[in-house]
Amino acid sequence: MPFSLTRRRLLAGGIAGGLAVLAVPSVREYIDLLAPGSGGVWGDLGPAPSGTIDGPYGDATVRYDEEGVPHIEADDERALQYAHGYVQGYDRLFQLDLFRRQLRGTLSAVAGEVTVESDEFHRRLAFERAAEANAAAISRTETASILEAYVAGINTAKADLTAPIETSLLEYDIDSWTMTDSFLIEKLMAWELTGSFRTLRRAALAETFSPSIADDLYPSRYDHDVPVLPGGRDAIMDRSSPNWSPPPAAVNWLSSFEPPAGQGSNCWVVSGEHTASGGPILANDPHLSLMAPPIWYEVSLETPSFATRGVTFPGTPFVVIGRSRHAAWGFTNVPADVMDFYSFEVDDEAYRIGDDWLAFETDEATISVAGGDDRTIERRFTNHGPFIDRHDAEVAIQWTGFGGTRTIAAIRDMQWVDGHDSLLEAVDQWDLPPQNFVYADIHGNTRYQLIGKIPIRRTDGEAVRGDQLFDGSAGVGRWDGFEPYTVPTWDGFIPLDELPHAVDPAVVSNANQRIVDDPLHYHAEIHATPYRAERLVDRLDAAVADGSIDIESMIALQQDIHDALAEAVSPELAEMADTADLDAVHEALDDWDYQMRTDAWAPLVFELWLDRFRTLAFTDPLEAAGLDDSYVPSDWILANLPADHDWFSTAGDRDALVTEALEWAASEAAEYDDFGSFQQTQIDHPFEVGFLSYPRYPMPGSTHTLKNFRRDPTIGPGWQQVIDLGSEEAYGRLAGGNIGRVLSPHYADQLTAWIEGNYKPLDWSPTETRRLEFRGTSS
């Protein structure tokens, strides 16, 4: 996904810096500056026109509702998707181009020197070849012809549309869209949810400090009692000690292209036996990077054989999260381990596996650089994937995303799912990224299912863990049924029926925490900290006991701003503040209810303390050892690492660091009126130019609240939905606006309602917008 682009502000030094010097206060003045007297230089201010689209596959009707959401109807699915491609192209054309440029490694052709490092990374990993493998995987399926119609619609819109503001500023023309480009969007999504170099960081940490410190800062599980599913089977294997370690400089470089930390989601399903309507209720809110325009695109699609309403990614033709006439579904990310790292004995042109020497596959890639010299890099590939040789490292990277995946076919088939059997047929095609999938339908069925292809690594025929570095020359850690940049058979991967699942659960919830205590197969290095999960389980248990579950109470649950981390550590902080004579801090924390309200002072002090203590205890000593901030462990470790742990012999006395951070927080808090003056939305366009970014507003919540928000990088629930399959009511909200053209009234029109927790109905036909306010407050 484009989130790493937002995170690293790849364009900030070049494009944004160049635009900032113009210093114009408004969109209109900017237009007049570039094209005097032509306020309409970029065409119509609204979305694509409503009406009939007469395309090569037949007619489709497009009607936009009052918040810029297109409702598209057609008799033929290809006609439908041609129209869908047209409106996406019209509404999000620059964003589409930006996304594909990141994965193709062609940002520098328009952005200049500032993005050369990004382009080199993406070229070395050859994401474009992987996307071409996707095209091969679905080339003989009906989905391919549907995607072709969608691609044709985007290109028609490109021909009809005057240049987006962004391309006019950069003075370049957008190339035609291709099927491979849509698969690049899928690869981008997959990378942002599974592209982790944690294994390399842990090895470098062990080499720099000690294996025991690496084990404790990077554990394989967190000690809590709220797994998604109780029970399981004990098949956890020991992690072997690596016989090699990558140089920290190389790991730092690779880690700079990881997705931002903190991406997650909440989802839950409550069966009809516990709801007011008598039907299941499904709720989902994915927490991904927030940007202007959003990464989600809201749409309603209908033919005589199906209807879907929800959100998709620009460049993707089918509804990814949402509802049909029969069912509703949603996802949270599984931090699945689908990437491995191999060292080889090499000479200039070959690498050894066992007794054989294999020639590297080699080619050259040229990176075009606007306003600078082009760069040519030599790429080398092994049978495990691309071979990275930078900063004195030599490592091959194997990732399931380098194979041809069929996920787009699974998403399409969700349009017709109407029960467990058809559901399993659809999700068995979901190859990447692995997800916690929740489902409910009008017949009362509910389901939790881990989906996605996860490798079973084998050494001498025995299954081994994936969170270790492998000696490729010794032939260890092999994946059966997989070869990079081809269409895998997946024969050596965990079968769907052996992945954790629950059929017709009364209540099931997930906040990215551990799925089962003892899984049948190894599938993840570590899951998320349990703070959101603990709160979600407690609230759902209480609601079941009270018999108070309806669509409004579930919306209120999505808006919950109780911080369980604050609850765990604030009593100790209050005592230490008292000892340090920080009377105002002691009083605020001692009386606090742990709600992250914008109008309160205690959450401000806590967040300032947390940021400072994290820096003192981890960031500073890590950077002193040559390791960047990507090595900082989770807040669970921050809260639970004992004061007598060996780490604090390096970092300094824990209690002294806690007190120093409290003193700093007390001083810094005096600069703010309340938490809301400190924590604001800051949802930016990648250019970081004022009028292209969204306005700033106070934002409640935190990284550890159900109403989730992270300040830097900016992450939160970009889409929220609550769907009652009994009453067939559905409500949701997008973070921002659905139209990506800055002059549109729908560029940011949903932003304040999203912040306030005011939801709109997810109706099938365009109607006057209504809002449903949750019970409670998020201020």
PDB file of C-alpha atoms in Angstrom, residues 83-287:
ATOM      1  CA  ALA A  83     -18.148   2.075 -15.431  1.00  0.00           C
ATOM      2  CA  HIS A  84     -16.456   1.412 -12.100  1.00  0.00           C
ATOM      3  CA  GLY A  85     -13.041   1.829 -13.710  1.00  0.00           C
ATOM      4  CA  TYR A  86     -14.257   5.038 -15.301  1.00  0.00           C
ATOM      5  CA  VAL A  87     -15.408   6.642 -12.044  1.00  0.00           C
ATOM      6  CA  GLN A  88     -12.305   5.497 -10.135  1.00  0.00           C
ATOM      7  CA  GLY A  89     -10.122   6.926 -12.872  1.00  0.00           C
ATOM      8  CA  TYR A  90     -12.092  10.165 -12.804  1.00  0.00           C
ATOM      9  CA  ASP A  91     -12.060  10.456  -8.999  1.00  0.00           C
ATOM     10  CA  ARG A  92      -8.576   9.131  -8.103  1.00  0.00           C
ATOM     11  CA  LEU A  93      -6.359   9.280 -11.219  1.00  0.00           C
ATOM     12  CA  PHE A  94      -3.259  10.829  -9.635  1.00  0.00           C
ATOM     13  CA  GLN A  95      -3.464   8.516  -6.640  1.00  0.00           C
ATOM     14  CA  LEU A  96      -3.617   5.514  -8.962  1.00  0.00           C
ATOM     15  CA  ASP A  97      -0.484   6.691 -10.739  1.00  0.00           C
ATOM     16  CA  LEU A  98       1.337   7.440  -7.488  1.00  0.00           C
ATOM     17  CA  PHE A  99       0.622   3.966  -6.097  1.00  0.00           C
ATOM     18  CA  ARG A 100       1.879   2.128  -9.152  1.00  0.00           C
ATOM     19  CA  ARG A 101       4.948   4.354  -9.454  1.00  0.00           C
ATOM     20  CA  GLN A 102       5.996   3.437  -5.943  1.00  0.00           C
ATOM     21  CA  LEU A 103       5.892  -0.302  -6.671  1.00  0.00           C
ATOM     22  CA  ARG A 104       7.311  -0.008 -10.183  1.00  0.00           C
ATOM     23  CA  GLY A 105      10.164   2.092  -8.812  1.00  0.00           C
ATOM     24  CA  THR A 106       9.506   5.052 -11.126  1.00  0.00           C
ATOM     25  CA  LEU A 107       8.793   7.844  -8.645  1.00  0.00           C
ATOM     26  CA  SER A 108      12.106   9.550  -9.417  1.00  0.00           C
ATOM     27  CA  ALA A 109      11.088  10.088 -13.026  1.00  0.00           C
ATOM     28  CA  VAL A 110       8.701  12.766 -11.744  1.00  0.00           C
ATOM     29  CA  ALA A 111       9.952  13.497  -8.197  1.00  0.00           C
ATOM     30  CA  GLY A 112      13.702  13.669  -8.761  1.00  0.00           C
ATOM     31  CA  GLU A 113      16.550  12.681  -6.464  1.00  0.00           C
ATOM     32  CA  VAL A 114      14.487  12.503  -3.283  1.00  0.00           C
ATOM     33  CA  THR A 115      12.910   9.142  -4.246  1.00  0.00           C
ATOM     34  CA  VAL A 116      15.909   7.352  -5.790  1.00  0.00           C
ATOM     35  CA  GLU A 117      16.439   5.142  -2.727  1.00  0.00           C
ATOM     36  CA  SER A 118      12.791   4.092  -2.787  1.00  0.00           C
ATOM     37  CA  ASP A 119      12.970   3.324  -6.496  1.00  0.00           C
ATOM     38  CA  GLU A 120      16.126   1.251  -6.055  1.00  0.00           C
ATOM     39  CA  PHE A 121      14.521  -0.833  -3.300  1.00  0.00           C
ATOM     40  CA  HIS A 122      11.393  -1.532  -5.325  1.00  0.00           C
ATOM     41  CA  ARG A 123      13.381  -2.283  -8.470  1.00  0.00           C
ATOM     42  CA  ARG A 124      15.697  -4.685  -6.641  1.00  0.00           C
ATOM     43  CA  LEU A 125      12.743  -6.613  -5.275  1.00  0.00           C
ATOM     44  CA  ALA A 126      11.131  -6.619  -8.753  1.00  0.00           C
ATOM     45  CA  PHE A 127       7.534  -6.056  -7.682  1.00  0.00           C
ATOM     46  CA  GLU A 128       6.566  -5.544 -11.303  1.00  0.00           C
ATOM     47  CA  ARG A 129       7.643  -9.117 -12.150  1.00  0.00           C
ATOM     48  CA  ALA A 130       5.561 -10.352  -9.226  1.00  0.00           C
ATOM     49  CA  ALA A 131       2.521  -8.456 -10.518  1.00  0.00           C
ATOM     50  CA  GLU A 132       3.013 -10.033 -13.935  1.00  0.00           C
ATOM     51  CA  ALA A 133       2.932 -13.431 -12.223  1.00  0.00           C
ATOM     52  CA  ASN A 134      -0.472 -12.472 -10.786  1.00  0.00           C
ATOM     53  CA  ALA A 135      -1.716 -11.784 -14.300  1.00  0.00           C
ATOM     54  CA  ALA A 136      -0.551 -15.243 -15.313  1.00  0.00           C
ATOM     55  CA  ALA A 137      -2.317 -16.802 -12.312  1.00  0.00           C
ATOM     56  CA  ILE A 138      -5.738 -15.506 -13.357  1.00  0.00           C
ATOM     57  CA  SER A 139      -5.206 -15.261 -17.127  1.00  0.00           C
ATOM     58  CA  ARG A 140      -7.564 -18.127 -17.954  1.00  0.00           C
ATOM     59  CA  THR A 141     -10.290 -17.208 -15.477  1.00  0.00           C
ATOM     60  CA  GLU A 142     -13.454 -15.171 -15.888  1.00  0.00           C
ATOM     61  CA  THR A 143     -12.005 -12.660 -13.440  1.00  0.00           C
ATOM     62  CA  ALA A 144      -9.417 -11.682 -16.061  1.00  0.00           C
ATOM     63  CA  SER A 145     -12.060 -10.520 -18.528  1.00  0.00           C
ATOM     64  CA  ILE A 146     -13.821  -8.522 -15.818  1.00  0.00           C
ATOM     65  CA  LEU A 147     -10.540  -6.857 -14.878  1.00  0.00           C
ATOM     66  CA  GLU A 148      -9.878  -6.009 -18.534  1.00  0.00           C
ATOM     67  CA  ALA A 149     -13.180  -4.124 -18.665  1.00  0.00           C
ATOM     68  CA  TYR A 150     -12.311  -2.231 -15.485  1.00  0.00           C
ATOM     69  CA  VAL A 151      -8.881  -1.277 -16.889  1.00  0.00           C
ATOM     70  CA  ALA A 152     -10.511  -0.031 -20.079  1.00  0.00           C
ATOM     71  CA  GLY A 153     -12.793   2.199 -18.003  1.00  0.00           C
ATOM     72  CA  ILE A 154      -9.847   3.804 -16.202  1.00  0.00           C
ATOM     73  CA  ASN A 155      -8.172   4.573 -19.510  1.00  0.00           C
ATOM     74  CA  THR A 156     -11.332   6.125 -20.935  1.00  0.00           C
ATOM     75  CA  ALA A 157     -11.548   8.383 -17.899  1.00  0.00           C
ATOM     76  CA  LYS A 158      -7.882   9.304 -18.329  1.00  0.00           C
ATOM     77  CA  ALA A 159      -8.601  10.361 -21.902  1.00  0.00           C
ATOM     78  CA  ASP A 160     -11.678  12.375 -20.873  1.00  0.00           C
ATOM     79  CA  LEU A 161     -10.224  14.044 -17.780  1.00  0.00           C
ATOM     80  CA  THR A 162      -8.211  17.238 -17.767  1.00  0.00           C
ATOM     81  CA  ALA A 163      -4.946  16.838 -15.871  1.00  0.00           C
ATOM     82  CA  PRO A 164      -5.151  16.445 -12.077  1.00  0.00           C
ATOM     83  CA  ILE A 165      -3.636  19.331 -10.144  1.00  0.00           C
ATOM     84  CA  GLU A 166      -0.694  17.199  -9.044  1.00  0.00           C
ATOM     85  CA  THR A 167       0.413  16.221 -12.533  1.00  0.00           C
ATOM     86  CA  SER A 168       0.083  19.812 -13.699  1.00  0.00           C
ATOM     87  CA  LEU A 169       2.381  20.905 -10.888  1.00  0.00           C
ATOM     88  CA  LEU A 170       4.895  18.198 -11.771  1.00  0.00           C
ATOM     89  CA  GLU A 171       4.466  18.739 -15.507  1.00  0.00           C
ATOM     90  CA  TYR A 172       4.114  15.138 -16.608  1.00  0.00           C
ATOM     91  CA  ASP A 173       1.488  13.008 -18.343  1.00  0.00           C
ATOM     92  CA  ILE A 174      -0.010   9.871 -16.827  1.00  0.00           C
ATOM     93  CA  ASP A 175       0.522   6.668 -18.806  1.00  0.00           C
ATOM     94  CA  SER A 176      -2.271   4.252 -19.634  1.00  0.00           C
ATOM     95  CA  TRP A 177      -3.392   1.836 -16.914  1.00  0.00           C
ATOM     96  CA  THR A 178      -2.767  -1.890 -17.346  1.00  0.00           C
ATOM     97  CA  MET A 179      -3.900  -5.099 -15.707  1.00  0.00           C
ATOM     98  CA  THR A 180      -0.410  -5.440 -14.240  1.00  0.00           C
ATOM     99  CA  ASP A 181      -0.867  -2.041 -12.589  1.00  0.00           C
ATOM    100  CA  SER A 182      -3.946  -3.296 -10.725  1.00  0.00           C
ATOM    101  CA  PHE A 183      -1.913  -6.244  -9.504  1.00  0.00           C
ATOM    102  CA  LEU A 184       0.791  -3.841  -8.358  1.00  0.00           C
ATOM    103  CA  ILE A 185      -1.851  -2.317  -6.067  1.00  0.00           C
ATOM    104  CA  GLU A 186      -2.510  -5.793  -4.695  1.00  0.00           C
ATOM    105  CA  LYS A 187       1.237  -6.310  -4.138  1.00  0.00           C
ATOM    106  CA  LEU A 188       1.456  -2.919  -2.461  1.00  0.00           C
ATOM    107  CA  MET A 189      -1.326  -3.902  -0.069  1.00  0.00           C
ATOM    108  CA  ALA A 190       0.305  -7.238   0.626  1.00  0.00           C
ATOM    109  CA  TRP A 191       3.715  -5.677   1.263  1.00  0.00           C
ATOM    110  CA  GLU A 192       2.293  -3.140   3.673  1.00  0.00           C
ATOM    111  CA  LEU A 193       0.709  -5.909   5.742  1.00  0.00           C
ATOM    112  CA  THR A 194       3.450  -8.571   5.591  1.00  0.00           C
ATOM    113  CA  GLY A 195       6.698  -6.866   4.568  1.00  0.00           C
ATOM    114  CA  SER A 196       8.622  -7.297   7.821  1.00  0.00           C
ATOM    115  CA  PHE A 197      12.372  -7.357   8.465  1.00  0.00           C
ATOM    116  CA  ARG A 198      11.883  -8.204  12.150  1.00  0.00           C
ATOM    117  CA  THR A 199      13.908 -11.413  11.799  1.00  0.00           C
ATOM    118  CA  LEU A 200      16.901  -9.452  10.520  1.00  0.00           C
ATOM    119  CA  ARG A 201      16.548  -6.837  13.251  1.00  0.00           C
ATOM    120  CA  ARG A 202      16.419  -9.459  15.940  1.00  0.00           C
ATOM    121  CA  ALA A 203      19.614 -11.072  14.612  1.00  0.00           C
ATOM    122  CA  ALA A 204      21.395  -7.709  14.456  1.00  0.00           C
ATOM    123  CA  LEU A 205      20.199  -6.908  17.983  1.00  0.00           C
ATOM    124  CA  ALA A 206      21.566 -10.226  19.253  1.00  0.00           C
ATOM    125  CA  GLU A 207      24.897  -9.580  17.563  1.00  0.00           C
ATOM    126  CA  THR A 208      25.135  -5.997  18.865  1.00  0.00           C
ATOM    127  CA  PHE A 209      24.046  -6.706  22.451  1.00  0.00           C
ATOM    128  CA  SER A 210      23.349 -10.359  23.348  1.00  0.00           C
ATOM    129  CA  PRO A 211      20.999 -13.199  22.345  1.00  0.00           C
ATOM    130  CA  SER A 212      19.196 -12.971  25.692  1.00  0.00           C
ATOM    131  CA  ILE A 213      18.483  -9.262  25.237  1.00  0.00           C
ATOM    132  CA  ALA A 214      17.227  -9.947  21.705  1.00  0.00           C
ATOM    133  CA  ASP A 215      14.946 -12.701  23.053  1.00  0.00           C
ATOM    134  CA  ASP A 216      13.450 -10.425  25.705  1.00  0.00           C
ATOM    135  CA  LEU A 217      13.037  -7.317  23.563  1.00  0.00           C
ATOM    136  CA  TYR A 218      11.704  -9.382  20.633  1.00  0.00           C
ATOM    137  CA  PRO A 219       9.739 -12.250  22.236  1.00  0.00           C
ATOM    138  CA  SER A 220       7.769 -14.795  20.237  1.00  0.00           C
ATOM    139  CA  ARG A 221       4.582 -14.214  22.260  1.00  0.00           C
ATOM    140  CA  TYR A 222       3.053 -11.829  24.794  1.00  0.00           C
ATOM    141  CA  ASP A 223       1.747 -13.218  28.078  1.00  0.00           C
ATOM    142  CA  HIS A 224      -1.998 -12.583  28.108  1.00  0.00           C
ATOM    143  CA  ASP A 225      -5.239 -14.570  28.296  1.00  0.00           C
ATOM    144  CA  VAL A 226      -7.312 -13.158  25.429  1.00  0.00           C
ATOM    145  CA  PRO A 227      -6.453 -15.218  22.325  1.00  0.00           C
ATOM    146  CA  VAL A 228      -8.987 -15.036  19.509  1.00  0.00           C
ATOM    147  CA  LEU A 229      -9.815 -18.726  19.928  1.00  0.00           C
ATOM    148  CA  PRO A 230      -9.258 -20.819  23.065  1.00  0.00           C
ATOM    149  CA  GLY A 231      -7.206 -23.996  22.916  1.00  0.00           C
ATOM    150  CA  GLY A 232      -5.165 -25.309  20.025  1.00  0.00           C
ATOM    151  CA  ARG A 233      -2.525 -27.966  19.486  1.00  0.00           C
ATOM    152  CA  ASP A 234       1.049 -27.731  20.654  1.00  0.00           C
ATOM    153  CA  ALA A 235       3.401 -27.799  17.678  1.00  0.00           C
ATOM    154  CA  ILE A 236       5.735 -24.901  18.449  1.00  0.00           C
ATOM    155  CA  MET A 237       9.293 -25.553  17.309  1.00  0.00           C
ATOM    156  CA  ASP A 238      12.451 -24.139  18.828  1.00  0.00           C
ATOM    157  CA  ARG A 239      14.204 -21.300  17.062  1.00  0.00           C
ATOM    158  CA  SER A 240      17.761 -22.209  16.072  1.00  0.00           C
ATOM    159  CA  SER A 241      20.690 -19.855  16.562  1.00  0.00           C
ATOM    160  CA  PRO A 242      21.760 -18.109  13.336  1.00  0.00           C
ATOM    161  CA  ASN A 243      25.167 -18.833  11.863  1.00  0.00           C
ATOM    162  CA  TRP A 244      25.261 -15.375  10.266  1.00  0.00           C
ATOM    163  CA  SER A 245      24.087 -11.875  11.064  1.00  0.00           C
ATOM    164  CA  PRO A 246      23.389  -8.983   8.687  1.00  0.00           C
ATOM    165  CA  PRO A 247      25.252  -5.688   9.183  1.00  0.00           C
ATOM    166  CA  PRO A 248      23.092  -3.119  11.029  1.00  0.00           C
ATOM    167  CA  ALA A 249      23.516  -0.581   8.211  1.00  0.00           C
ATOM    168  CA  ALA A 250      21.936  -3.014   5.755  1.00  0.00           C
ATOM    169  CA  VAL A 251      19.066  -3.807   8.107  1.00  0.00           C
ATOM    170  CA  ASN A 252      18.499  -0.087   8.728  1.00  0.00           C
ATOM    171  CA  TRP A 253      18.255   0.473   4.961  1.00  0.00           C
ATOM    172  CA  LEU A 254      15.821  -2.388   4.411  1.00  0.00           C
ATOM    173  CA  SER A 255      13.728  -1.438   7.446  1.00  0.00           C
ATOM    174  CA  SER A 256      13.216   2.057   6.050  1.00  0.00           C
ATOM    175  CA  PHE A 257      10.947   0.481   3.417  1.00  0.00           C
ATOM    176  CA  GLU A 258       8.847  -1.516   5.855  1.00  0.00           C
ATOM    177  CA  PRO A 259       5.237  -0.573   6.499  1.00  0.00           C
ATOM    178  CA  PRO A 260       4.813   1.766   9.460  1.00  0.00           C
ATOM    179  CA  ALA A 261       4.466   0.220  12.896  1.00  0.00           C
ATOM    180  CA  GLY A 262       1.026   0.226  14.457  1.00  0.00           C
ATOM    181  CA  GLN A 263      -1.111  -0.881  11.523  1.00  0.00           C
ATOM    182  CA  GLY A 264      -3.845  -3.202  12.726  1.00  0.00           C
ATOM    183  CA  SER A 265      -7.625  -3.399  12.933  1.00  0.00           C
ATOM    184  CA  ASN A 266     -10.581  -4.413  15.056  1.00  0.00           C
ATOM    185  CA  CYS A 267     -13.341  -6.787  14.031  1.00  0.00           C
ATOM    186  CA  TRP A 268     -15.987  -8.821  15.757  1.00  0.00           C
ATOM    187  CA  VAL A 269     -19.149 -10.803  15.124  1.00  0.00           C
ATOM    188  CA  VAL A 270     -22.017 -11.383  17.546  1.00  0.00           C
ATOM    189  CA  SER A 271     -24.532 -14.062  16.614  1.00  0.00           C
ATOM    190  CA  GLY A 272     -28.266 -13.465  16.534  1.00  0.00           C
ATOM    191  CA  GLU A 273     -28.862 -15.180  19.869  1.00  0.00           C
ATOM    192  CA  HIS A 274     -27.363 -12.111  21.586  1.00  0.00           C
ATOM    193  CA  THR A 275     -28.686  -9.231  19.439  1.00  0.00           C
ATOM    194  CA  ALA A 276     -31.859  -7.174  19.542  1.00  0.00           C
ATOM    195  CA  SER A 277     -32.632  -7.895  15.877  1.00  0.00           C
ATOM    196  CA  GLY A 278     -32.178 -11.654  16.165  1.00  0.00           C
ATOM    197  CA  GLY A 279     -29.560 -11.614  13.395  1.00  0.00           C
ATOM    198  CA  PRO A 280     -25.778 -11.425  13.555  1.00  0.00           C
ATOM    199  CA  ILE A 281     -23.995  -8.095  13.825  1.00  0.00           C
ATOM    200  CA  LEU A 282     -20.584  -7.662  12.206  1.00  0.00           C
ATOM    201  CA  ALA A 283     -18.240  -4.748  12.934  1.00  0.00           C
ATOM    202  CA  ASN A 284     -14.894  -3.913  11.342  1.00  0.00           C
ATOM    203  CA  ASP A 285     -12.525  -0.955  11.330  1.00  0.00           C
ATOM    204  CA  PRO A 286      -9.140  -1.414   9.633  1.00  0.00           C
ATOM    205  CA  HIS A 287      -6.326   0.753  11.041  1.00  0.00           C
TER     206      HIS A 287
END
